[in-house]
Short mmCIF file of C-alpha atoms in Angstrom, two decimals:
data_model
loop_
_atom_site.label_atom_id
_atom_site.label_comp_id
_atom_site.label_asym_id
_atom_site.label_seq_id
_atom_site.Cartn_x
_atom_site.Cartn_y
_atom_site.Cartn_z
CA MET A 8 0.95 13.84 26.14
CA SER A 9 0.23 15.94 23.08
CA GLY A 10 2.61 15.85 20.20
CA GLY A 11 3.56 14.79 16.73
CA LEU A 12 6.35 13.66 14.46
CA LEU A 13 7.10 13.60 10.74
CA VAL A 14 8.88 10.48 9.52
CA ALA A 15 10.75 11.52 6.39
CA GLY A 16 13.10 9.46 4.24
CA THR A 17 16.31 9.96 2.33
CA THR A 18 14.60 8.30 -0.65
CA SER A 19 11.37 6.66 -1.67
CA ASP A 20 11.06 3.16 -0.19
CA ALA A 21 13.42 3.95 2.68
CA GLY A 22 10.93 2.35 5.04
CA LYS A 23 8.82 5.36 6.07
CA SER A 24 5.48 3.51 5.94
CA VAL A 25 6.52 0.57 8.09
CA ILE A 26 8.50 2.67 10.56
CA THR A 27 5.52 5.00 10.96
CA ALA A 28 3.38 1.93 11.64
CA GLY A 29 5.97 0.60 14.09
CA ILE A 30 6.09 3.87 16.03
CA CYS A 31 2.29 3.92 16.11
CA ARG A 32 2.09 0.36 17.46
CA TRP A 33 4.80 1.08 20.07
CA LEU A 34 2.94 4.18 21.25
CA VAL A 35 -0.46 2.53 21.45
CA ARG A 36 1.06 -0.23 23.56
CA GLN A 37 2.19 2.52 25.96
CA GLY A 38 -1.40 3.65 26.32
CA VAL A 39 -1.08 6.63 23.96
CA LYS A 40 -4.07 7.52 21.79
CA VAL A 41 -2.34 7.90 18.43
CA ALA A 42 -3.29 8.38 14.77
CA PRO A 43 -1.34 8.21 11.48
CA PHE A 44 -1.29 10.95 8.85
CA LYS A 45 0.04 11.35 5.32
CA ALA A 46 -0.87 14.62 3.68
CA GLN A 47 -0.39 13.39 0.14
CA ASN A 48 0.02 9.83 -1.06
CA MET A 49 0.68 8.53 -4.56
CA SER A 50 -0.49 4.94 -4.79
CA LEU A 51 -2.65 2.50 -6.68
CA ASN A 52 -3.18 0.49 -3.51
CA SER A 53 -6.11 2.07 -1.73
CA PHE A 54 -8.79 1.25 0.80
CA VAL A 55 -12.36 2.34 1.55
CA THR A 56 -13.16 3.66 5.02
CA LYS A 57 -16.45 3.02 6.77
CA GLU A 58 -17.74 6.43 5.70
CA GLY A 59 -17.03 5.56 2.05
CA ALA A 60 -13.79 7.52 1.57
CA GLU A 61 -10.83 6.27 -0.46
CA ILE A 62 -7.40 6.51 1.18
CA GLY A 63 -4.02 4.85 0.72
CA ARG A 64 -3.75 1.31 2.04
CA ALA A 65 -0.58 2.24 3.90
CA GLN A 66 -2.56 4.68 6.04
CA ALA A 67 -5.27 2.08 6.60
CA MET A 68 -2.54 -0.30 7.79
CA GLN A 69 -1.09 2.38 10.06
CA ALA A 70 -4.55 3.04 11.51
CA GLN A 71 -4.73 -0.66 12.33
CA ALA A 72 -1.36 -0.30 14.04
CA CYS A 73 -2.98 2.46 16.12
CA ARG A 74 -6.04 0.24 16.75
CA VAL A 75 -8.36 2.93 15.37
CA GLU A 76 -10.70 3.11 12.38
CA PRO A 77 -9.11 4.74 9.32
CA THR A 78 -10.69 7.97 8.10
CA ALA A 79 -10.21 10.38 5.21
CA LEU A 80 -8.49 12.81 7.62
CA MET A 81 -5.51 10.45 7.74
CA ASN A 82 -4.79 10.80 4.01
CA PRO A 83 -6.53 13.90 2.66
CA VAL A 84 -4.84 13.83 -0.76
CA LEU A 85 -4.42 10.60 -2.74
CA LEU A 86 -2.96 10.60 -6.26
CA LYS A 87 -3.74 7.54 -8.38
CA PRO A 88 -1.52 7.37 -11.48
CA GLY A 89 -3.32 6.72 -14.76
CA GLY A 90 -0.27 6.95 -16.99
CA GLU A 91 3.22 8.38 -17.13
CA ARG A 92 2.13 12.01 -16.72
CA SER A 93 -1.33 12.16 -15.13
CA SER A 94 -3.11 11.04 -12.00
CA GLN A 95 -6.58 11.02 -10.56
CA VAL A 96 -6.72 13.42 -7.62
CA VAL A 97 -8.71 12.07 -4.66
CA LEU A 98 -9.49 14.78 -2.10
CA LEU A 99 -10.88 13.83 1.30
CA GLY A 100 -11.72 10.41 -0.05
CA LYS A 101 -13.53 11.48 -3.24
CA PRO A 102 -12.16 11.87 -6.79
CA VAL A 103 -12.09 15.49 -8.00
CA GLY A 104 -10.55 15.02 -11.45
CA GLU A 105 -7.51 14.06 -13.50
CA MET A 106 -4.44 16.26 -13.52
CA SER A 107 -0.99 16.26 -15.08
CA ALA A 108 2.07 16.35 -12.84
CA ARG A 109 2.91 19.81 -14.21
CA GLY A 110 -0.59 21.09 -13.46
CA TYR A 111 -0.59 19.63 -9.96
CA HIS A 112 2.82 20.94 -8.93
CA GLY A 113 2.17 24.16 -10.83
CA GLY A 114 -0.37 25.42 -8.35
CA ARG A 115 -3.08 22.96 -7.35
CA GLN A 116 -0.89 21.25 -4.77
CA GLN A 117 -0.14 24.44 -2.87
CA ARG A 118 -3.84 25.36 -2.82
CA LEU A 119 -4.50 22.09 -0.99
CA LEU A 120 -2.20 23.05 1.88
CA GLY A 121 -5.04 24.65 3.84
CA THR A 122 -7.15 21.50 3.62
CA VAL A 123 -4.22 19.33 4.64
CA LEU A 124 -3.43 21.49 7.66
CA GLU A 125 -7.09 21.50 8.74
CA CYS A 126 -7.15 17.68 8.66
CA LEU A 127 -3.94 17.45 10.66
CA ALA A 128 -5.21 19.98 13.20
CA GLU A 129 -8.44 18.02 13.65
CA LEU A 130 -6.47 14.83 14.29
CA ARG A 131 -4.15 16.59 16.73
CA GLY A 132 -7.16 17.92 18.58
CA THR A 133 -8.56 14.40 18.93
CA TYR A 134 -5.48 12.26 19.59
CA ASP A 135 -2.58 12.45 22.03
CA ALA A 136 -0.08 12.12 19.19
CA VAL A 137 -0.13 12.09 15.39
CA ILE A 138 2.67 10.30 13.54
CA CYS A 139 2.99 11.72 10.04
CA GLU A 140 4.62 10.06 7.07
CA GLY A 141 6.47 12.05 4.44
CA ALA A 142 6.79 11.19 0.75
CA GLY A 143 9.90 10.63 -1.32
CA SER A 144 12.63 12.85 0.12
CA PRO A 145 12.33 16.22 1.85
CA ALA A 146 15.40 17.33 -0.15
CA GLU A 147 13.61 17.35 -3.52
CA ILE A 148 14.57 20.99 -3.95
CA ASN A 149 12.80 21.28 -7.30
CA LEU A 150 9.47 20.69 -5.54
CA ARG A 151 10.05 22.49 -2.23
CA ARG A 152 8.04 25.63 -3.05
CA THR A 153 4.83 23.63 -3.48
CA ASP A 154 5.55 20.87 -0.95
CA ILE A 155 2.65 19.93 1.32
CA VAL A 156 3.82 16.51 2.52
CA ASN A 157 7.39 16.89 3.82
CA MET A 158 8.96 20.10 5.13
CA GLY A 159 5.96 22.12 4.00
CA ILE A 160 3.72 20.34 6.49
CA ALA A 161 6.48 20.18 9.14
CA ARG A 162 7.06 23.95 8.97
CA ASN A 163 3.39 24.87 9.04
CA ALA A 164 2.52 22.45 11.84
CA GLY A 165 5.76 22.79 13.85
CA LEU A 166 6.56 19.07 13.61
CA PRO A 167 9.97 17.61 14.46
CA VAL A 168 11.39 15.51 11.62
CA LEU A 169 13.07 12.11 11.84
CA VAL A 170 14.92 11.14 8.65
CA VAL A 171 14.98 7.41 7.80
CA GLY A 172 17.70 5.88 5.63
CA ASP A 173 17.87 2.36 4.17
CA ILE A 174 21.42 1.23 4.82
CA ASP A 175 20.84 -2.00 2.86
CA ARG A 176 21.06 0.10 -0.31
CA GLY A 177 24.40 1.62 0.68
CA GLY A 178 25.40 5.26 0.96
CA VAL A 179 23.31 5.98 4.02
CA PHE A 180 25.77 8.44 5.61
CA ALA A 181 26.01 10.51 2.44
CA SER A 182 22.22 10.38 2.13
CA PHE A 183 21.68 11.60 5.70
CA PHE A 184 24.23 14.41 5.38
CA GLY A 185 23.05 15.45 1.93
CA THR A 186 19.41 15.50 2.97
CA VAL A 187 20.09 17.98 5.74
CA ALA A 188 22.59 20.05 3.73
CA LEU A 189 20.09 20.61 0.91
CA LEU A 190 17.46 22.12 3.19
CA SER A 191 17.01 25.78 4.04
CA PRO A 192 18.03 26.96 7.52
CA GLU A 193 14.36 27.16 8.53
CA ASP A 194 13.74 23.57 7.42
CA GLN A 195 16.97 22.28 8.96
CA ALA A 196 15.88 23.63 12.35
CA LEU A 197 13.14 20.96 12.45
CA VAL A 198 15.30 17.97 11.43
CA ALA A 199 16.06 16.40 14.80
CA GLY A 200 18.03 13.38 13.67
CA PHE A 201 18.19 10.06 11.91
CA LEU A 202 17.01 6.46 12.03
CA VAL A 203 18.96 3.72 10.26
CA ASN A 204 16.82 1.03 8.67
CA LYS A 205 17.68 -2.53 7.53
CA PHE A 206 21.14 -2.87 9.09
CA ARG A 207 22.85 -6.26 8.83
CA GLY A 208 25.69 -7.16 11.15
CA ASP A 209 27.38 -5.83 14.28
CA VAL A 210 26.08 -2.39 15.27
CA SER A 211 29.41 -1.57 16.97
CA LEU A 212 31.01 -1.42 13.51
CA LEU A 213 28.51 1.30 12.53
CA GLU A 214 28.96 3.46 15.62
CA PRO A 215 32.12 5.36 14.48
CA GLY A 216 30.21 6.53 11.41
CA LEU A 217 27.22 7.58 13.51
CA ASP A 218 29.55 9.56 15.79
CA MET A 219 31.11 11.31 12.78
CA LEU A 220 27.65 12.03 11.37
CA ARG A 221 26.69 13.68 14.65
CA GLY A 222 29.86 15.75 14.56
CA LEU A 223 29.16 16.86 10.99
CA THR A 224 25.47 17.66 11.43
CA GLY A 225 24.96 18.18 15.16
CA ARG A 226 22.16 15.61 15.04
CA ARG A 227 21.88 12.28 16.79
CA THR A 228 20.74 8.90 15.51
CA TYR A 229 17.63 7.68 17.28
CA GLY A 230 18.10 4.01 16.47
CA VAL A 231 19.51 1.33 14.19
CA LEU A 232 16.84 -1.14 13.12
CA PRO A 233 18.10 -4.57 12.03
CA PHE A 234 17.15 -6.11 8.70
CA ARG A 235 14.04 -8.25 8.99
CA HIS A 236 12.52 -10.16 6.13
CA GLY A 237 9.04 -9.27 4.99
CA LEU A 238 8.13 -6.29 7.13
CA GLY A 239 6.75 -4.26 4.20
CA ILE A 240 3.07 -4.91 4.71
CA ASP A 241 0.58 -3.06 2.51
CA GLU A 242 3.15 -1.38 0.28
CA GLU A 243 2.17 1.69 -1.68
CA ASP A 244 3.15 0.42 -5.12
CA GLY A 245 5.38 -1.94 -7.04
CA LEU A 246 5.36 -5.72 -7.32
CA ARG A 247 6.33 -6.41 -3.75
CA VAL A 248 3.56 -8.46 -2.20
CA SER A 249 4.58 -7.80 1.32
CA LEU A 250 2.60 -10.10 3.56
CA ARG A 251 2.94 -12.92 1.07
CA GLY A 252 6.70 -12.67 1.32
CA THR A 253 6.58 -12.48 5.09
CA VAL A 254 4.33 -15.49 5.50
CA ARG A 255 6.38 -17.52 3.05
CA GLU A 256 9.53 -16.81 5.04
CA SER A 257 8.14 -17.07 8.55
CA ASN A 258 5.49 -19.78 8.23
CA VAL A 259 7.27 -23.12 8.49
CA ALA A 260 4.11 -25.20 8.55
CA PRO A 261 4.04 -27.70 5.68
CA PRO A 262 0.98 -28.08 3.45
CA VAL A 263 -1.89 -29.84 5.19
CA GLY A 264 -2.68 -31.92 2.11
CA GLU A 265 -0.40 -33.83 -0.22
CA ASP A 266 -0.19 -31.10 -2.90
CA VAL A 267 0.49 -27.39 -3.09
CA LEU A 268 -1.58 -24.93 -5.09
CA ARG A 269 0.18 -22.66 -7.61
CA VAL A 270 -1.36 -19.23 -8.16
CA ALA A 271 -0.29 -17.03 -11.08
CA VAL A 272 -1.21 -13.32 -10.92
CA CYS A 273 -1.17 -11.44 -14.24
CA ALA A 274 1.03 -8.39 -13.70
CA VAL A 275 -1.22 -6.05 -15.67
CA PRO A 276 -0.24 -2.39 -16.21
CA LEU A 277 -1.34 0.08 -13.51
CA MET A 278 -2.12 -2.86 -11.25
CA SER A 279 -4.09 -1.77 -8.20
CA ASN A 280 -4.68 -3.44 -4.85
CA PHE A 281 -2.32 -6.32 -5.52
CA THR A 282 -2.60 -6.87 -1.77
CA ASP A 283 -5.73 -8.90 -2.62
CA VAL A 284 -3.53 -11.96 -3.16
CA ASP A 285 -1.65 -11.62 0.15
CA ALA A 286 -4.38 -13.64 1.84
CA LEU A 287 -3.92 -16.50 -0.62
CA ALA A 288 -0.22 -16.70 0.10
CA ALA A 289 -0.90 -16.68 3.83
CA GLU A 290 -2.16 -20.23 3.45
CA PRO A 291 0.41 -23.02 3.98
CA GLY A 292 0.92 -24.79 0.68
CA VAL A 293 -0.17 -21.91 -1.58
CA VAL A 294 2.56 -20.46 -3.83
CA VAL A 295 1.84 -17.08 -5.41
CA ARG A 296 3.84 -15.47 -8.20
CA PHE A 297 3.40 -12.60 -10.65
CA VAL A 298 3.61 -13.45 -14.35
CA ASP A 299 3.76 -11.58 -17.64
CA ARG A 300 4.11 -14.44 -20.16
CA ALA A 301 1.49 -16.86 -21.43
CA GLU A 302 3.63 -19.93 -20.80
CA GLU A 303 3.74 -19.08 -17.10
CA LEU A 304 0.04 -19.87 -16.82
CA ALA A 305 0.50 -23.48 -17.95
CA ASP A 306 1.21 -25.03 -14.54
CA ALA A 307 -0.95 -22.66 -12.50
CA ASP A 308 -3.88 -24.12 -10.59
CA LEU A 309 -5.44 -20.66 -10.34
CA VAL A 310 -4.89 -17.54 -12.42
CA VAL A 311 -5.83 -14.17 -10.94
CA VAL A 312 -6.49 -11.16 -13.15
CA PRO A 313 -6.18 -8.36 -10.58
CA GLY A 314 -7.49 -4.84 -10.35
CA THR A 315 -6.07 -2.08 -12.51
CA ARG A 316 -6.44 1.66 -12.93
CA GLY A 317 -6.51 1.08 -16.71
CA THR A 318 -8.88 -1.75 -17.68
CA VAL A 319 -8.70 -1.05 -21.42
CA ARG A 320 -4.91 -0.78 -21.32
CA ALA A 321 -4.78 -4.05 -19.36
CA LEU A 322 -6.90 -5.75 -22.03
CA GLU A 323 -4.50 -4.58 -24.73
CA TRP A 324 -1.56 -5.83 -22.68
CA LEU A 325 -3.17 -9.25 -22.15
CA ARG A 326 -3.74 -9.56 -25.89
CA GLU A 327 -0.29 -8.30 -26.87
CA ARG A 328 1.43 -10.88 -24.66
CA GLY A 329 -0.73 -13.86 -25.57
CA LEU A 330 -2.17 -14.00 -22.06
CA ALA A 331 -5.69 -13.33 -23.33
CA GLU A 332 -5.58 -16.42 -25.52
CA ALA A 333 -4.20 -18.47 -22.64
CA LEU A 334 -7.02 -17.25 -20.38
CA LEU A 335 -9.62 -18.19 -22.99
CA ARG A 336 -8.12 -21.69 -23.23
CA ARG A 337 -8.20 -22.06 -19.45
CA ALA A 338 -11.83 -21.02 -19.32
CA ALA A 339 -12.76 -23.48 -22.08
CA GLU A 340 -10.92 -26.28 -20.28
CA GLY A 341 -12.62 -25.52 -16.95
CA ARG A 342 -9.41 -24.43 -15.21
CA PRO A 343 -9.87 -21.81 -12.47
CA VAL A 344 -9.60 -18.09 -13.20
CA LEU A 345 -10.49 -15.27 -10.79
CA GLY A 346 -11.00 -11.71 -12.00
CA ILE A 347 -11.06 -8.93 -9.41
CA CYS A 348 -12.38 -5.43 -10.18
CA GLY A 349 -10.62 -4.38 -13.42
CA GLY A 350 -9.76 -8.02 -14.02
CA PHE A 351 -13.44 -8.91 -13.67
CA GLN A 352 -14.33 -6.18 -16.17
CA ALA A 353 -11.74 -7.46 -18.64
CA LEU A 354 -13.28 -10.95 -18.54
CA GLY A 355 -16.67 -9.56 -19.61
CA GLU A 356 -18.23 -9.21 -23.06
CA HIS A 357 -17.60 -5.55 -23.68
CA ILE A 358 -16.70 -2.26 -22.02
CA GLU A 359 -18.12 1.18 -22.72
CA ASP A 360 -15.48 3.58 -21.45
CA ASP A 361 -15.82 7.32 -21.91
CA VAL A 362 -14.31 8.02 -18.49
CA GLU A 363 -11.04 6.19 -17.80
CA SER A 364 -9.49 5.54 -21.22
CA ARG A 365 -12.11 7.48 -23.25
CA ARG A 366 -11.93 4.75 -25.88
CA GLY A 367 -15.67 4.17 -26.12
CA HIS A 368 -16.76 0.64 -27.02
CA VAL A 369 -14.03 -1.96 -26.41
CA PRO A 370 -14.58 -5.73 -26.66
CA GLY A 371 -13.69 -7.72 -23.56
CA LEU A 372 -12.46 -11.31 -23.43
CA GLY A 373 -16.03 -12.60 -23.47
CA VAL A 374 -15.55 -15.25 -20.80
CA LEU A 375 -18.23 -13.89 -18.46
CA PRO A 376 -21.72 -12.64 -19.50
CA VAL A 377 -21.07 -9.13 -18.23
CA ARG A 378 -21.28 -5.71 -19.85
CA VAL A 379 -19.47 -2.80 -18.24
CA ARG A 380 -20.19 0.90 -18.55
CA PHE A 381 -17.83 3.38 -16.94
CA ALA A 382 -19.65 6.02 -14.90
CA PRO A 383 -18.20 9.42 -13.92
CA GLU A 384 -19.02 8.71 -10.26
CA LYS A 385 -16.76 6.26 -8.47
CA THR A 386 -18.28 3.41 -6.46
CA LEU A 387 -16.75 3.39 -2.96
CA THR A 388 -18.44 0.91 -0.63
CA ARG A 389 -17.74 -1.72 2.05
CA PRO A 390 -20.11 -4.57 1.09
CA VAL A 391 -20.88 -7.66 3.14
CA GLY A 392 -22.37 -10.81 1.63
CA GLU A 393 -22.15 -14.56 1.28
CA ALA A 394 -20.50 -16.90 -1.19
CA LEU A 395 -19.80 -20.64 -1.10
CA GLY A 396 -21.82 -20.77 2.10
CA GLU A 397 -19.49 -18.39 3.93
CA ARG A 398 -19.73 -14.78 5.08
CA VAL A 399 -17.62 -12.39 3.00
CA GLU A 400 -16.52 -8.79 3.59
CA GLY A 401 -14.86 -6.61 0.99
CA TYR A 402 -14.54 -3.13 -0.42
CA GLU A 403 -15.24 -1.66 -3.86
CA ILE A 404 -13.31 1.05 -5.72
CA HIS A 405 -14.33 1.39 -9.38
CA HIS A 406 -15.91 3.54 -12.06
CA GLY A 407 -17.13 0.54 -14.05
CA VAL A 408 -20.78 -0.47 -13.55
CA ALA A 409 -21.33 -4.14 -14.38
CA GLU A 410 -24.54 -5.50 -15.88
CA VAL A 411 -24.50 -9.23 -15.15
CA LEU A 412 -26.52 -11.10 -17.80
CA GLY A 413 -26.09 -14.70 -16.70
CA GLY A 414 -23.97 -17.26 -14.90
CA GLU A 415 -24.20 -18.17 -11.24
CA PRO A 416 -24.24 -15.25 -8.77
CA PHE A 417 -20.86 -14.65 -7.12
CA LEU A 418 -20.69 -11.71 -4.72
CA ASP A 419 -21.63 -8.74 -6.97
CA GLY A 420 -20.41 -10.55 -10.09
CA CYS A 421 -20.86 -14.03 -11.48
CA ARG A 422 -19.32 -17.43 -12.09
CA VAL A 423 -19.33 -19.46 -15.30
CA GLY A 424 -17.76 -22.88 -14.91
CA GLN A 425 -14.46 -22.25 -13.14
CA THR A 426 -14.20 -18.59 -14.11
CA TRP A 427 -15.15 -16.24 -11.28
CA GLY A 428 -15.50 -12.46 -11.32
CA THR A 429 -16.23 -9.79 -8.71
CA HIS A 430 -15.57 -6.12 -8.00
CA TRP A 431 -14.90 -6.92 -4.35
CA HIS A 432 -11.37 -6.28 -3.17
CA GLY A 433 -10.32 -7.92 0.08
CA SER A 434 -12.83 -10.78 -0.13
CA LEU A 435 -10.07 -13.39 0.28
CA GLU A 436 -9.24 -11.96 3.71
CA SER A 437 -12.46 -13.61 4.97
CA ASP A 438 -10.98 -16.85 6.29
CA GLY A 439 -13.94 -19.20 5.82
CA PHE A 440 -14.62 -18.00 2.29
CA ARG A 441 -10.94 -18.19 1.32
CA ARG A 442 -10.74 -21.80 2.47
CA ALA A 443 -13.94 -22.72 0.63
CA PHE A 444 -12.68 -21.04 -2.53
CA LEU A 445 -9.32 -22.83 -2.34
CA ARG A 446 -11.10 -26.15 -1.87
CA ALA A 447 -13.08 -25.45 -5.05
CA VAL A 448 -9.88 -24.55 -6.91
CA ALA A 449 -8.16 -27.71 -5.70
CA ALA A 450 -11.09 -29.88 -6.78
CA ALA A 451 -11.18 -28.30 -10.24
CA SER A 452 -7.41 -28.67 -10.60
CA GLY A 453 -7.27 -32.24 -9.38
CA ARG A 454 -4.91 -31.29 -6.57
CA ARG A 455 -4.88 -33.03 -3.19
CA PHE A 456 -4.58 -29.69 -1.46
CA VAL A 457 -6.26 -29.08 1.89
CA PRO A 458 -6.41 -25.55 3.35
CA ALA A 459 -5.18 -25.25 6.92
CA PRO A 460 -8.16 -25.09 9.29
CA ASP A 461 -6.77 -22.34 11.53
CA THR A 462 -5.10 -19.69 9.33
CA SER A 463 -6.34 -16.28 10.44
CA PHE A 464 -5.36 -13.49 8.10
CA ALA A 465 -6.34 -10.84 10.65
CA ALA A 466 -4.15 -12.50 13.28
CA LEU A 467 -1.21 -12.58 10.87
CA ARG A 468 -1.63 -8.85 10.26
CA GLU A 469 -1.65 -8.19 14.00
CA GLU A 470 1.44 -10.33 14.41
CA GLN A 471 3.22 -8.28 11.73
CA LEU A 472 2.26 -4.98 13.35
CA ASP A 473 3.48 -6.23 16.72
CA ARG A 474 6.79 -7.18 15.10
CA LEU A 475 7.09 -3.60 13.83
CA GLY A 476 6.35 -2.29 17.32
CA ASP A 477 8.95 -4.65 18.75
CA LEU A 478 11.58 -3.29 16.35
CA ILE A 479 11.03 0.24 17.59
CA GLU A 480 10.88 -0.77 21.25
CA GLU A 481 14.01 -2.92 21.10
CA HIS A 482 16.25 -1.00 18.69
CA ALA A 483 15.33 2.68 18.95
CA ASP A 484 16.03 5.06 21.82
CA THR A 485 12.40 5.22 22.85
CA ASP A 486 12.99 7.68 25.71
CA ALA A 487 14.54 10.15 23.28
CA LEU A 488 11.85 9.41 20.69
CA TRP A 489 9.15 10.08 23.30
CA ARG A 490 10.73 13.46 24.15
CA LEU A 491 10.91 14.33 20.46
CA ILE A 492 7.23 13.55 19.87
CA GLU A 493 6.16 15.38 23.03
CA SER A 494 8.42 18.43 22.95
CA GLY A 495 9.48 18.94 19.33
CA ALA A 496 12.89 19.34 17.75
CA PRO A 497 15.73 20.31 20.10
CA SER A 498 16.62 24.00 20.07
CA GLY A 499 19.94 25.20 18.73
CA LEU A 500 20.43 22.57 16.02
CA PRO A 501 23.34 23.78 13.87
CA PHE A 502 23.01 24.83 10.23
CA VAL A 503 24.72 22.47 7.76
CA PRO A 504 25.96 24.30 4.66
CA PRO A 505 25.35 24.93 1.85
CA GLY A 506 21.61 24.76 2.51
CA ALA A 507 18.96 25.85 0.05
CA PRO A 508 17.12 29.11 -0.50
CA GLY A 509 14.42 29.70 2.08
CA VAL A 510 10.75 29.47 1.19
CA PRO A 511 7.78 30.93 3.02
CA GLY A 512 6.61 28.81 5.94
#
């Protein structure tokens, strides 16, 4: 087998990431050597590969679904927003500069098409199949001329396109029809059909509409996936903490101890890698919530100040909302606080930033004896160490270089009393360390909380990916999907007017 597929969506958040992962897991269980690909990703949730490249976490999750190591080839272009109108451009895993949306779409994006196609070709030469994920909608006609992630990549690589629609939002038939009808004839020729996502109820009630859709477009529906709670693991952005929600809904085990632990996560601006707290919520008896008001910290046993793409802006936000003062009180009272990456930097004495915010010297909260200087080069590593007597693995993504001037050593950072700080993302996924850390939090909070002895975060991830594979296997026409991946879009697909002006392939 040698083939590929582009999973596009009628909208952002239609389910492209999880359906791509589900198709990948289904294929690998059939013995197919498969890889994921997303030409261009916009996300503040990223991951570091073994070779030290930064890619979107969604592609890292999809690589896990394929049971392969993630590489920069799987996400050659990553855009990390730094404000309303600009993003850091990460090319083949390394930052190459900041750019406005106008500048990027005005020419830079199209110049990256060659690189993107080379990466895809290398993957296709290595794997039996490559399942590509689109971005937003392929019918964003204002961006079609410079598109390198939807129909632009499909046209250049000859990929069949499966359009996903989220029926839970309503309007899925209009969205499917309109998506096709707003594409040029050349683009329409690659759109093979549709996949309905998040359907609730009796599928037989949907079938007349699917038949009419086929009559109107000449394209079939490859499956109707039922609504399942908490399948959005490793989301690209937003405040959805996917695995946390899944575990909360599916894990019926009561707390092992007599008390629960309440974790409050400060919802700082430009929050990055909020998936760090998924592992906390995987524990029975741990309740995680995002907060943006000082009073919401009062009953928390642990407060997490997470990573952010704007440390200085996050500091201002914490001060504006009274959260900074509440954090200082917690630290003085010996109540647990954990700062991760940008959150760790914010807890330090001061920041010298001529790179990210270009604000120069900015005072931090002064809780930890740490001074931070932002360097032009980004640190991208996969460290391994020990803390609380347990082995810890993590990954680092930051411009800030921390000079630790005191406290007890804690990973690459430090601990003062019950305030902990580290640049390491993903450390809480190390099961032994997470349990030891939660025991320390419970002791400091006076809670009779006991972590479960057998929670495996890695096993929970595998369980989720298998559930995604099951959805595809049980609710999609896998024979037809196999033919589509192997042979491409069916010939003779009809044109759906009015279409859009054609663009060069």
